[in-house]
XYZ file of C-alpha atoms in Angstrom:
737
model
C -15.589 -73.749 54.261
C -15.279 -69.931 54.242
C -13.634 -68.481 57.366
C -12.816 -64.991 58.634
C -9.508 -64.048 60.285
C -8.527 -60.710 61.859
C -4.915 -59.825 62.460
C -1.855 -58.237 60.877
C 0.905 -59.015 58.412
C 3.965 -60.213 60.327
C 6.175 -60.845 57.289
C 5.873 -60.548 53.512
C 7.347 -63.478 51.603
C 6.304 -62.243 48.140
C 4.337 -59.262 46.821
C 3.647 -58.370 43.182
C 3.079 -54.629 42.788
C 1.312 -55.098 39.433
C -1.545 -57.343 40.500
C -1.299 -57.327 44.300
C -0.657 -61.072 44.559
C 0.857 -61.667 48.000
C 2.308 -64.495 50.070
C 2.551 -63.343 53.675
C 2.841 -64.590 57.244
C -0.379 -63.458 58.949
C -0.721 -63.173 62.709
C -3.885 -63.193 64.818
C -4.170 -63.267 68.599
C -4.406 -67.078 68.493
C -2.214 -68.223 65.584
C 0.293 -67.521 62.853
C -0.129 -68.887 59.291
C 0.666 -68.311 55.620
C -1.921 -66.268 53.708
C -1.977 -66.320 49.897
C -4.032 -64.080 47.606
C -4.476 -60.577 46.260
C -3.681 -57.917 48.891
C -2.819 -54.630 47.111
C -0.760 -52.050 49.024
C 0.155 -54.718 51.565
C 3.022 -53.944 53.953
C 4.425 -55.452 57.096
C 2.191 -54.400 59.973
C -0.933 -53.907 57.780
C -4.091 -55.026 59.611
C -6.877 -56.892 57.827
C -10.017 -58.921 58.202
C -9.350 -61.769 55.770
C -12.041 -63.990 54.248
C -11.089 -67.278 52.617
C -10.518 -70.962 53.184
C -7.742 -73.373 54.013
C -5.974 -75.189 51.185
C -3.111 -77.677 51.089
C -0.178 -76.757 48.829
C 1.743 -79.894 47.667
C 5.098 -78.316 48.562
C 4.380 -75.678 51.218
C 1.589 -77.338 53.138
C -1.440 -75.595 54.674
C -2.199 -72.056 53.476
C -5.098 -69.634 53.903
C -6.358 -68.734 50.389
C -7.708 -65.168 50.540
C -10.869 -64.503 48.521
C -11.817 -61.186 50.144
C -10.500 -58.735 52.707
C -11.153 -55.519 54.577
C -8.310 -53.303 55.713
C -8.461 -52.277 59.372
C -6.754 -48.975 60.100
C -4.628 -49.062 63.281
C -5.946 -47.163 66.301
C -2.980 -47.246 68.687
C -0.114 -44.772 68.366
C 2.370 -47.602 67.830
C 0.164 -49.041 65.092
C -0.266 -45.656 63.401
C 3.498 -45.059 63.469
C 4.166 -48.506 61.996
C 1.600 -47.855 59.237
C 3.161 -44.496 58.296
C 6.678 -45.967 58.279
C 5.649 -49.004 56.172
C 6.083 -47.265 52.824
C 2.372 -46.948 52.037
C 2.762 -43.149 51.966
C 5.819 -42.307 49.919
C 8.162 -39.749 51.432
C 7.564 -40.740 55.049
C 10.307 -42.782 56.669
C 10.648 -44.090 60.203
C 12.027 -40.837 61.600
C 9.311 -38.636 60.060
C 6.591 -41.137 61.035
C 7.752 -41.005 64.662
C 7.761 -37.189 64.616
C 4.232 -36.997 63.153
C 2.769 -39.402 65.718
C 4.650 -37.693 68.569
C 3.022 -34.420 67.488
C -0.543 -35.529 66.651
C -0.945 -38.853 68.453
C -4.174 -40.753 67.805
C -5.512 -37.847 65.686
C -2.781 -38.372 63.055
C -5.029 -39.880 60.366
C -7.667 -37.163 60.773
C -4.992 -34.461 60.500
C -3.511 -36.026 57.335
C -6.910 -36.389 55.679
C -8.618 -33.127 56.691
C -5.918 -30.672 57.801
C -2.724 -31.700 55.930
C -1.300 -28.154 56.187
C -0.610 -28.897 59.872
C 2.003 -31.459 58.752
C 4.273 -28.523 57.866
C 4.828 -28.115 61.610
C 7.095 -31.183 61.327
C 10.719 -30.532 60.318
C 11.365 -31.553 56.692
C 7.719 -31.340 55.555
C 6.820 -28.392 53.343
C 3.506 -27.472 51.719
C 4.143 -29.620 48.637
C 5.123 -32.715 50.607
C 2.232 -32.283 53.041
C -0.270 -32.246 50.161
C 1.429 -35.254 48.485
C 1.186 -37.245 51.745
C -2.481 -36.291 52.116
C -3.242 -37.278 48.531
C -1.474 -40.634 48.944
C -3.422 -41.288 52.147
C -6.751 -40.377 50.519
C -5.967 -42.666 47.547
C -5.093 -45.516 49.887
C -8.319 -45.131 51.852
C -10.337 -44.638 48.677
C -8.942 -47.788 47.103
C -9.672 -49.757 50.292
C -13.283 -48.497 50.204
C -13.654 -49.321 46.500
C -12.175 -52.796 46.955
C -14.588 -53.560 49.784
C -17.536 -52.272 47.714
C -16.586 -54.365 44.662
C -16.210 -57.586 46.655
C -20.011 -57.812 47.020
C -20.210 -58.265 43.229
C -17.531 -60.952 43.122
C -14.808 -58.575 41.881
C -11.590 -59.594 43.620
C -8.765 -57.271 44.625
C -6.755 -58.061 41.485
C -9.531 -56.752 39.237
C -10.342 -53.960 41.684
C -6.810 -52.686 41.161
C -7.261 -52.821 37.362
C -10.535 -50.905 37.642
C -9.009 -48.301 39.939
C -6.141 -47.707 37.503
C -8.635 -46.993 34.728
C -11.418 -45.124 36.572
C -9.681 -43.797 39.706
C -12.046 -42.181 42.205
C -14.946 -42.678 39.730
C -14.688 -46.491 39.921
C -17.879 -47.084 41.885
C -19.816 -44.613 39.703
C -18.539 -46.299 36.534
C -19.575 -49.751 37.739
C -23.009 -48.589 38.890
C -23.754 -46.642 35.692
C -22.817 -49.448 33.308
C -21.028 -52.591 34.509
C -20.828 -53.773 30.896
C -18.246 -51.117 30.102
C -15.828 -53.185 32.221
C -15.800 -55.816 29.455
C -14.352 -53.233 27.039
C -12.141 -51.225 29.376
C -10.585 -53.880 31.635
C -8.436 -56.713 30.278
C -9.619 -60.018 31.744
C -13.217 -58.951 32.403
C -15.196 -60.304 29.485
C -18.899 -60.015 28.803
C -19.821 -63.068 30.876
C -18.048 -61.766 33.993
C -19.576 -58.307 33.514
C -22.987 -59.946 33.029
C -22.680 -61.736 36.385
C -21.811 -58.439 38.078
C -24.799 -56.765 36.402
C -27.095 -59.593 37.488
C -26.004 -59.121 41.122
C -26.743 -55.401 40.710
C -30.266 -56.200 39.518
C -29.893 -54.913 35.945
C -32.684 -56.092 33.606
C -31.945 -58.686 30.919
C -33.234 -56.369 28.159
C -31.256 -53.346 29.362
C -29.771 -51.607 26.309
C -26.274 -51.565 27.858
C -26.507 -55.343 28.198
C -27.703 -55.856 24.611
C -25.025 -53.579 23.142
C -22.312 -55.280 25.164
C -23.615 -58.712 24.114
C -23.557 -57.671 20.445
C -19.951 -56.486 20.750
C -19.009 -59.652 22.611
C -20.536 -61.757 19.813
C -18.692 -59.812 17.103
C -15.404 -60.039 19.016
C -15.925 -63.754 19.634
C -16.404 -64.429 15.928
C -13.464 -62.154 15.113
C -11.464 -64.549 17.286
C -12.724 -67.321 14.979
C -11.321 -65.412 11.983
C -14.317 -63.330 10.819
C -14.139 -59.596 10.130
C -17.948 -59.295 10.040
C -21.157 -61.285 10.550
C -24.298 -61.255 8.416
C -26.914 -59.311 10.378
C -29.256 -62.309 10.577
C -26.459 -64.523 11.946
C -25.433 -61.854 14.459
C -29.013 -61.458 15.724
C -29.363 -65.229 16.042
C -26.076 -65.693 17.935
C -26.427 -62.616 20.156
C -30.085 -63.433 20.795
C -29.138 -66.912 22.009
C -26.464 -65.474 24.276
C -28.668 -62.727 25.724
C -31.994 -64.546 25.634
C -33.708 -61.519 24.084
C -35.711 -61.062 20.887
C -34.052 -60.197 17.548
C -36.124 -57.000 17.227
C -34.475 -55.535 20.330
C -31.032 -56.465 18.994
C -31.812 -54.824 15.633
C -32.986 -51.647 17.388
C -29.729 -51.500 19.363
C -27.686 -52.168 16.199
C -29.108 -49.051 14.540
C -28.173 -46.955 17.577
C -24.704 -48.555 17.741
C -24.154 -47.697 14.075
C -25.064 -44.043 14.743
C -22.668 -44.033 17.705
C -19.841 -45.424 15.532
C -19.430 -48.701 17.425
C -20.391 -50.849 14.430
C -20.767 -50.435 10.682
C -23.721 -51.897 8.778
C -23.600 -52.224 5.003
C -24.979 -54.289 2.157
C -22.288 -56.672 0.948
C -23.119 -59.128 -1.838
C -26.866 -58.546 -1.391
C -27.024 -59.087 2.367
C -26.766 -56.774 5.345
C -23.577 -57.382 7.309
C -22.261 -55.919 10.569
C -18.638 -55.007 11.256
C -16.983 -53.874 14.421
C -15.837 -50.414 13.339
C -12.184 -51.406 13.862
C -12.344 -54.141 11.231
C -14.429 -52.102 8.783
C -11.921 -49.238 8.827
C -9.032 -51.715 8.488
C -10.575 -53.407 5.435
C -11.249 -50.068 3.798
C -7.726 -48.853 4.465
C -6.058 -52.075 3.264
C -7.932 -51.770 -0.052
C -7.038 -48.101 -0.420
C -3.347 -48.713 0.338
C -3.099 -51.782 -1.926
C -4.593 -49.757 -4.782
C -2.136 -46.900 -4.197
C 0.925 -49.186 -3.982
C -0.149 -51.273 -6.974
C -0.700 -48.335 -9.310
C 2.319 -46.170 -8.406
C 5.380 -45.786 -10.621
C 8.423 -47.855 -9.574
C 12.137 -47.151 -9.338
C 13.805 -48.737 -12.344
C 15.747 -51.986 -12.026
C 19.448 -51.436 -12.765
C 19.613 -53.097 -16.192
C 18.039 -55.771 -18.371
C 16.198 -58.280 -16.170
C 17.303 -61.324 -18.184
C 20.929 -60.306 -17.715
C 20.451 -59.773 -13.983
C 18.771 -63.176 -13.638
C 21.717 -64.776 -15.422
C 24.137 -63.056 -13.010
C 22.207 -64.333 -9.977
C 22.149 -67.855 -11.413
C 25.928 -67.748 -11.799
C 26.438 -66.387 -8.272
C 24.145 -68.917 -6.627
C 25.004 -71.881 -8.849
C 21.282 -72.566 -9.333
C 19.552 -72.520 -12.717
C 16.009 -71.145 -12.483
C 13.176 -72.838 -14.339
C 11.162 -70.806 -16.840
C 8.299 -70.510 -14.334
C 10.692 -69.280 -11.642
C 12.169 -66.697 -14.012
C 8.648 -65.587 -14.844
C 7.881 -65.221 -11.122
C 11.025 -63.129 -10.595
C 10.278 -60.838 -13.551
C 6.619 -60.251 -12.747
C 7.384 -59.568 -9.078
C 9.934 -56.936 -10.013
C 7.673 -55.313 -12.611
C 4.578 -54.975 -10.390
C 3.778 -52.661 -7.534
C 2.362 -55.632 -5.619
C 2.746 -59.302 -6.464
C 1.962 -62.648 -4.852
C 4.056 -65.808 -5.215
C 2.272 -68.862 -3.880
C 3.096 -72.564 -3.930
C 3.603 -75.640 -1.797
C 6.829 -77.153 -0.443
C 9.600 -77.917 -2.935
C 8.298 -75.497 -5.573
C 11.235 -73.128 -5.249
C 9.785 -70.176 -3.324
C 13.017 -69.697 -1.344
C 15.127 -69.769 -4.543
C 12.880 -67.097 -6.065
C 13.103 -64.896 -2.957
C 16.915 -65.154 -2.949
C 17.087 -64.284 -6.665
C 14.809 -61.264 -6.215
C 16.902 -60.006 -3.288
C 20.139 -60.334 -5.310
C 18.667 -58.437 -8.262
C 17.369 -55.654 -6.001
C 20.801 -55.373 -4.395
C 22.566 -55.262 -7.795
C 20.157 -52.464 -8.721
C 20.953 -50.494 -5.560
C 17.394 -50.774 -4.283
C 16.984 -50.841 -0.518
C 15.113 -53.996 0.513
C 13.444 -55.242 3.704
C 12.616 -58.908 4.322
C 10.123 -59.881 7.004
C 7.704 -62.565 8.180
C 4.780 -62.634 10.643
C 6.644 -64.642 13.323
C 10.124 -64.712 14.805
C 10.521 -68.382 13.864
C 9.630 -67.728 10.229
C 11.995 -64.727 10.097
C 14.804 -66.847 11.522
C 14.218 -69.488 8.828
C 14.496 -66.839 6.091
C 17.801 -65.646 7.553
C 19.120 -69.228 7.697
C 18.040 -70.193 4.160
C 18.847 -66.917 2.398
C 21.734 -65.450 4.354
C 19.871 -62.117 4.444
C 18.773 -60.608 7.734
C 15.017 -60.866 8.156
C 12.820 -59.508 10.941
C 9.276 -59.913 12.134
C 6.732 -57.565 10.565
C 6.184 -56.061 14.014
C 9.907 -55.301 14.366
C 9.974 -53.868 10.838
C 7.100 -51.550 11.778
C 8.811 -50.628 15.089
C 6.035 -51.849 17.376
C 6.156 -50.138 20.771
C 4.201 -49.608 23.955
C 2.570 -46.188 24.245
C 2.363 -45.363 27.932
C 0.058 -42.390 27.382
C -2.490 -44.549 25.547
C -1.733 -47.740 27.508
C -1.641 -49.709 24.261
C 0.716 -50.984 21.562
C 1.370 -48.849 18.488
C 3.322 -49.142 15.243
C 6.128 -46.613 15.030
C 6.081 -46.759 11.231
C 2.842 -45.353 9.820
C 1.531 -43.378 6.843
C 2.945 -40.249 8.541
C 6.371 -41.853 9.083
C 6.583 -44.616 6.447
C 9.210 -47.292 5.857
C 12.214 -46.113 3.881
C 12.599 -49.029 1.451
C 12.326 -49.522 -2.292
C 11.064 -53.080 -1.868
C 9.464 -55.084 0.941
C 9.374 -58.895 0.759
C 7.033 -60.750 3.132
C 7.341 -64.536 3.514
C 4.769 -66.861 5.154
C 2.083 -64.392 4.059
C -0.713 -66.902 4.756
C -0.232 -66.078 8.453
C -0.971 -62.350 8.063
C -4.297 -61.270 9.550
C -6.242 -58.156 8.596
C -4.988 -55.905 11.411
C -1.332 -56.742 10.764
C -1.834 -56.219 7.024
C -3.420 -52.860 7.791
C -0.361 -51.813 9.783
C 1.993 -53.066 7.059
C 0.403 -51.449 3.988
C -0.222 -48.201 5.885
C 3.542 -47.874 6.388
C 4.533 -48.671 2.769
C 4.970 -45.690 0.458
C 3.593 -45.893 -3.081
C 6.509 -46.605 -5.478
C 7.651 -49.386 -3.124
C 7.523 -52.945 -4.463
C 5.545 -55.223 -2.130
C 6.131 -58.945 -2.736
C 4.004 -61.423 -0.766
C 5.229 -65.031 -0.658
C 3.271 -67.862 0.945
C 1.360 -71.088 0.676
C -2.327 -70.255 0.269
C -3.295 -73.898 0.964
C -2.036 -73.770 4.540
C -4.235 -72.886 7.478
C -5.269 -69.223 7.445
C -4.139 -66.650 9.989
C -5.011 -67.071 13.657
C -6.350 -63.509 13.713
C -9.391 -62.226 11.823
C -9.298 -62.037 8.047
C -8.275 -64.252 5.150
C -5.780 -61.861 3.661
C -3.634 -63.962 1.309
C -6.539 -65.982 -0.107
C -8.679 -62.857 -0.464
C -5.930 -61.101 -2.407
C -5.439 -64.118 -4.687
C -9.177 -64.723 -5.193
C -9.847 -61.071 -6.010
C -7.577 -61.304 -9.099
C -6.795 -57.621 -8.506
C -3.169 -58.320 -7.541
C -0.804 -60.145 -9.909
C -0.252 -63.704 -8.662
C 2.156 -66.443 -9.732
C 1.169 -69.972 -8.670
C 4.049 -72.459 -8.462
C 3.140 -76.100 -9.011
C 6.318 -77.795 -10.263
C 8.203 -79.853 -7.655
C 11.934 -79.729 -8.281
C 14.083 -82.834 -8.656
C 15.800 -82.648 -5.268
C 12.482 -82.039 -3.500
C 10.936 -85.020 -5.335
C 13.289 -87.291 -3.404
C 11.423 -86.396 -0.216
C 8.167 -88.240 0.419
C 7.255 -85.383 2.797
C 7.164 -82.988 -0.166
C 5.544 -85.449 -2.572
C 2.923 -86.484 -0.026
C 2.157 -82.903 0.946
C 1.185 -82.211 -2.665
C -0.787 -85.458 -2.860
C -2.713 -84.531 0.292
C -3.385 -81.082 -1.162
C -4.816 -82.678 -4.308
C -7.033 -84.965 -2.225
C -4.900 -88.084 -2.763
C -3.761 -90.448 -0.019
C -0.050 -90.266 0.875
C 2.453 -93.076 0.286
C 3.935 -94.346 3.543
C 6.762 -96.513 4.829
C 8.852 -96.696 1.661
C 12.316 -98.004 2.491
C 14.887 -95.254 2.949
C 12.242 -92.513 2.786
C 11.011 -89.958 5.319
C 7.237 -90.438 5.651
C 5.831 -93.137 7.958
C 2.441 -94.439 9.092
C 2.455 -96.482 12.308
C -0.907 -98.128 12.848
C -2.549 -98.265 16.276
C -6.232 -98.718 17.113
C -6.845 -97.199 20.541
C -5.875 -93.696 21.657
C -4.100 -95.199 24.665
C -1.909 -97.335 22.356
C -1.261 -94.267 20.171
C -0.143 -92.305 23.222
C 2.182 -95.085 24.380
C 3.691 -95.443 20.899
C 4.268 -91.678 20.632
C 6.170 -91.768 23.941
C 8.193 -94.804 22.807
C 9.049 -93.108 19.516
C 10.274 -90.016 21.359
C 12.355 -91.792 23.976
C 13.635 -94.928 22.255
C 12.888 -95.663 18.624
C 13.518 -92.381 16.808
C 16.711 -91.500 18.749
C 18.026 -95.014 17.971
C 17.360 -94.566 14.234
C 18.298 -90.873 13.855
C 21.403 -90.949 16.029
C 22.341 -87.311 15.431
C 19.155 -85.827 16.870
C 18.534 -84.391 20.317
C 15.049 -85.795 21.055
C 13.581 -82.947 23.117
C 14.865 -80.281 20.747
C 14.367 -82.021 17.399
C 11.159 -84.074 17.823
C 7.924 -82.109 17.769
C 4.489 -83.616 18.352
C 1.734 -81.784 16.477
C -1.937 -82.385 17.205
C -5.170 -80.859 15.895
C -6.642 -80.254 19.355
C -5.834 -78.980 22.845
C -8.151 -81.244 24.857
C -8.544 -85.003 25.129
C -6.070 -87.860 25.530
C -4.223 -86.832 22.335
C -4.653 -83.090 22.820
C -1.659 -80.850 23.441
C -2.493 -80.351 27.160
C -2.450 -84.056 28.053
C 0.363 -84.904 25.627
C 2.528 -82.291 27.338
C 1.850 -83.799 30.765
C 2.706 -87.284 29.514
C 5.789 -86.196 27.565
C 7.080 -84.048 30.417
C 7.042 -87.192 32.575
C 9.193 -89.116 30.076
C 11.412 -86.313 28.771
C 11.922 -84.407 32.030
C 10.534 -86.314 35.045
C 10.493 -84.931 38.617
C 13.914 -84.942 40.219
C 15.217 -83.564 43.552
C 17.919 -81.636 41.654
C 15.392 -79.884 39.398
C 13.432 -76.941 40.801
C 9.823 -76.652 39.664
C 6.915 -74.224 39.921
C 3.178 -74.909 39.733
C 1.133 -72.384 37.750
C -2.570 -73.169 37.592
C -2.903 -76.765 36.422
C 0.589 -76.807 34.894
C 3.969 -77.613 36.399
C 7.062 -75.932 34.994
C 10.362 -77.673 35.694
C 13.973 -76.752 34.963
C 14.973 -78.060 31.469
C 11.326 -78.092 30.258
C 10.610 -77.190 26.635
C 8.214 -74.208 26.655
C 6.454 -71.903 24.212
C 5.568 -68.226 24.532
C 1.825 -67.965 23.778
C 1.363 -64.191 23.399
C 3.378 -61.373 21.899
C 5.191 -59.484 24.657
C 7.173 -56.617 23.196
C 8.434 -55.409 26.564
C 10.065 -58.614 27.840
C 13.796 -57.996 27.974
C 16.338 -60.540 26.698
C 20.110 -60.786 26.887
C 22.262 -62.651 24.378
C 24.882 -64.598 26.333
C 27.084 -65.043 23.246
C 27.617 -61.437 22.183
C 26.107 -59.739 25.283
C 23.636 -57.733 23.203
C 20.287 -56.867 24.759
C 16.843 -56.260 23.376
C 13.117 -56.491 23.989
C 10.374 -58.719 22.676
C 9.378 -62.387 22.884
C 6.736 -63.531 20.432
C 3.764 -65.858 20.262
C 5.106 -69.267 19.187
C 8.748 -68.770 20.246
C 10.070 -72.033 21.723
C 12.761 -72.200 24.406
C 13.960 -74.162 27.438
C 13.713 -73.356 31.140
C 17.232 -72.666 32.345
C 16.483 -72.016 36.012
C 13.692 -71.446 38.539
C 14.548 -69.177 41.475
C 12.059 -69.361 44.352
C 13.832 -66.703 46.382
C 13.359 -64.062 43.669
C 10.219 -65.677 42.152
C 11.788 -65.846 38.703
C 11.991 -68.286 35.821
C 14.765 -67.901 33.237
C 14.005 -69.253 29.745
C 16.575 -69.570 26.952
C 15.338 -68.954 23.407
C 17.417 -69.616 20.263
C 20.076 -71.257 22.478
C 21.502 -67.918 23.598
C 18.729 -65.383 24.385
C 17.995 -65.382 28.120
C 14.618 -64.046 29.247
C 13.553 -63.615 32.888
C 9.881 -64.125 33.795
C 8.313 -63.186 37.091
C 6.131 -65.972 38.533
C 3.094 -63.767 37.807
C 3.963 -63.916 34.063
C 3.886 -67.702 33.771
C 0.457 -67.528 32.099
C 2.433 -66.417 29.020
C 4.148 -69.824 28.809
C 2.986 -73.333 27.945
C 4.830 -76.635 27.801
C 5.841 -77.273 24.179
C 6.685 -80.966 23.848
C 3.367 -81.053 21.948
C 1.687 -78.076 20.245
C -1.381 -77.642 18.075
C -0.903 -77.505 14.320
C -2.197 -73.928 14.396
C 0.593 -72.963 16.801
C 3.213 -74.592 14.542
C 2.587 -72.297 11.569
C 5.761 -70.683 10.288
C 7.940 -73.293 12.009
C 10.018 -76.168 10.712
C 11.066 -79.163 12.831
C 13.548 -81.972 12.069
C 11.000 -84.657 13.026
C 7.219 -84.292 13.296
C 4.891 -86.842 14.925
C 1.121 -86.471 14.448
C -1.626 -88.616 16.046
C -4.310 -89.863 13.639
C -7.474 -90.466 15.653
C -11.026 -89.136 15.674
C -10.982 -85.368 15.955
C -13.857 -82.909 15.429
C -14.516 -82.631 11.652
C -14.040 -78.876 11.792
C -10.390 -79.559 12.773
C -9.703 -82.934 11.113
C -9.352 -81.289 7.702
C -7.172 -81.685 4.646
C -5.459 -78.332 5.014
C -4.712 -78.973 8.713
C -3.045 -82.292 7.817
C -1.228 -80.568 4.952
C -0.013 -77.786 7.247
C 1.206 -80.288 9.871
C 3.005 -82.494 7.339
C 4.793 -79.515 5.771
C 6.321 -78.621 9.169
C 8.557 -81.743 9.007
C 12.044 -81.413 7.544
C 13.680 -84.858 7.846
C 10.847 -87.161 8.921
C 7.085 -87.204 9.440
C 5.532 -90.017 11.489
C 1.749 -90.439 11.595
C 0.581 -92.593 14.511
C -2.865 -94.186 14.644
C -5.630 -95.082 12.223
C -4.984 -95.053 8.480
C -8.740 -94.683 7.948
C -8.771 -91.522 10.072
C -5.848 -90.153 8.045
C -7.753 -90.914 4.820
C -10.811 -89.200 6.304
C -8.748 -86.043 6.919
C -7.568 -86.076 3.298
C -11.181 -86.501 2.133
C -12.424 -83.686 4.392
C -11.715 -80.652 2.239
C -13.808 -78.543 4.558
C -12.412 -75.054 4.645
C -14.306 -73.177 7.304
C -15.853 -70.144 5.663
C -14.545 -66.910 7.053
C -16.670 -63.843 6.712
C -14.326 -61.308 5.150
C -15.011 -58.387 2.824
C -11.493 -57.824 1.519
C -11.855 -59.927 -1.635
C -15.204 -58.272 -2.485
C -13.733 -54.796 -2.064
C -10.674 -55.627 -4.179
C -12.862 -57.107 -6.933
C -14.839 -53.870 -6.950
C -11.607 -52.016 -7.768
C -11.301 -54.099 -10.957
C -14.502 -52.538 -12.289
C -12.741 -49.179 -12.303
């Protein structure tokens, strides 16, 4: 039940300056208790009317969860002095606060707000400082007023702070004029939240701001599903269902949005399609850059290619097949080339040979991959230092624009003669746009990847579009080499890709099917495999580090969320010696295996082996919780066994438990042992290429647990969800020239 409490902050236990989240001891005339919630600009002695309700924390007991508040300015001289000395107004310490109140008494606030020049009568306060104090006071009062105003629309103090940072003193005006702009300008306020605010403000359902925002939301939603555009009829149908308005009104708004430059409408393959302008410009630019790179003259290779290939064969002790030699030659003779093939077809050998030849020819070469894990694998298998594409392009945070930018661009391009990109199936349109924009014509661009794996998480279908366009030279590798043929993982991956059922449980091999009927039995067997059976058979492994459960889904008994709860209990159960921290519906415990789930280029890390430091932790990086410090509200995670990263408690939404991850999240990774449940999953996910992608993540063993029929059904389901993408069409058009 909602209650109201009036009192003051007696002690601050924790306060996050970024989002205002506060844990404080609050004191009223009758009681003292712990208050938890968003209280921006909170200091000891601050007076509030708090609105909220009592909740029981499993560790800390009863707390008052704050859902709304109103700041009460002090009226007594002691209260005013305490407020001024609290640090709310920078530049005023205890001594100056006492002098101001001694001079102006109960009129202090009025003097600061309306006659700040009078503050110069106090020793140590000049004109500049007096105005700065007045401005800080006005901002504090203004933010308090804005926060109180926004609460009536369900906008809490956390979001109020975000709005105030963007709109400043115009916050209320901005919200009243068009609440839907919040969905675009404020991270965390999507269309649905903005729509609720607008509804409370009485805005009509067919208001043009609402329709335009709903159209953008629909396009962004489907971009999140991988599409760079939507057919106009599909967009009107989807947006119309969301908004509950007629298609004619949506079409009218689309025309206006096109004139305003928010969207682009064009006829593509005899149908009208609608792009968000961002994706349209990216597709156009990728095509333009690919054409320029592909047609430019190249720096000559040092000598005869056959001779150089022979030298690399001698140095590496590996004889290339004729198809591999052909791949090497064509890649070095083209402006852009694609090498695609499944596991065991020699892609790594080809990459290493190309790098050696480029080095012998004195050509400066960069090697990169979309993820940190994939880049690390290249370094381990080739011996050449690889980086992420983002690192290669010098990704950085632009404070002036409050956004991330690539440092390397068309104006300041990469200084390389050749750029090799591995795991190219993971590249989405926006990353490809950044990459090709920064590559000078006359640079060789070599894209290596497995086109049969799952496509990129982001919008676009870049590798497949390039291959299907037939505009870029492509070598398809199909031969499995002798050593790889000894692995059933490799053989079965190719069988799955061809639509054939895999062979399982051959003695001495590495691919197993363990049959179970119910999901509960599958779950119990997965836990038993992790804790007992696999460690007993593969005695050299470290179970938590080396066994990875992959699943098609996040929800359900065999989804990654529940699997992580269950596996945490067996791998790392609660223990008095292990500190833990609850974040939402998750519990993080010391020694837990965790995954970073968003790119954070500003997180600092320190290498404990060589004491180097750097910035950047990337989506999909897996590490272990080293320590949880409740006094400083910090969690330390170790990545790559030596890189220590410190997270504030407020940043824990960037981490997930990683005993089990979705197959999509595993792209670019390789694990010693992979376990996959085989049960009923939605047909859109239980597909051949998802099974293929999961199986190819295993290095030493793959164990499928569940129904053989469901596994066969996945092999039979060659459903590749169509992505709306115009890149292939645009590249094909270049062929006609």
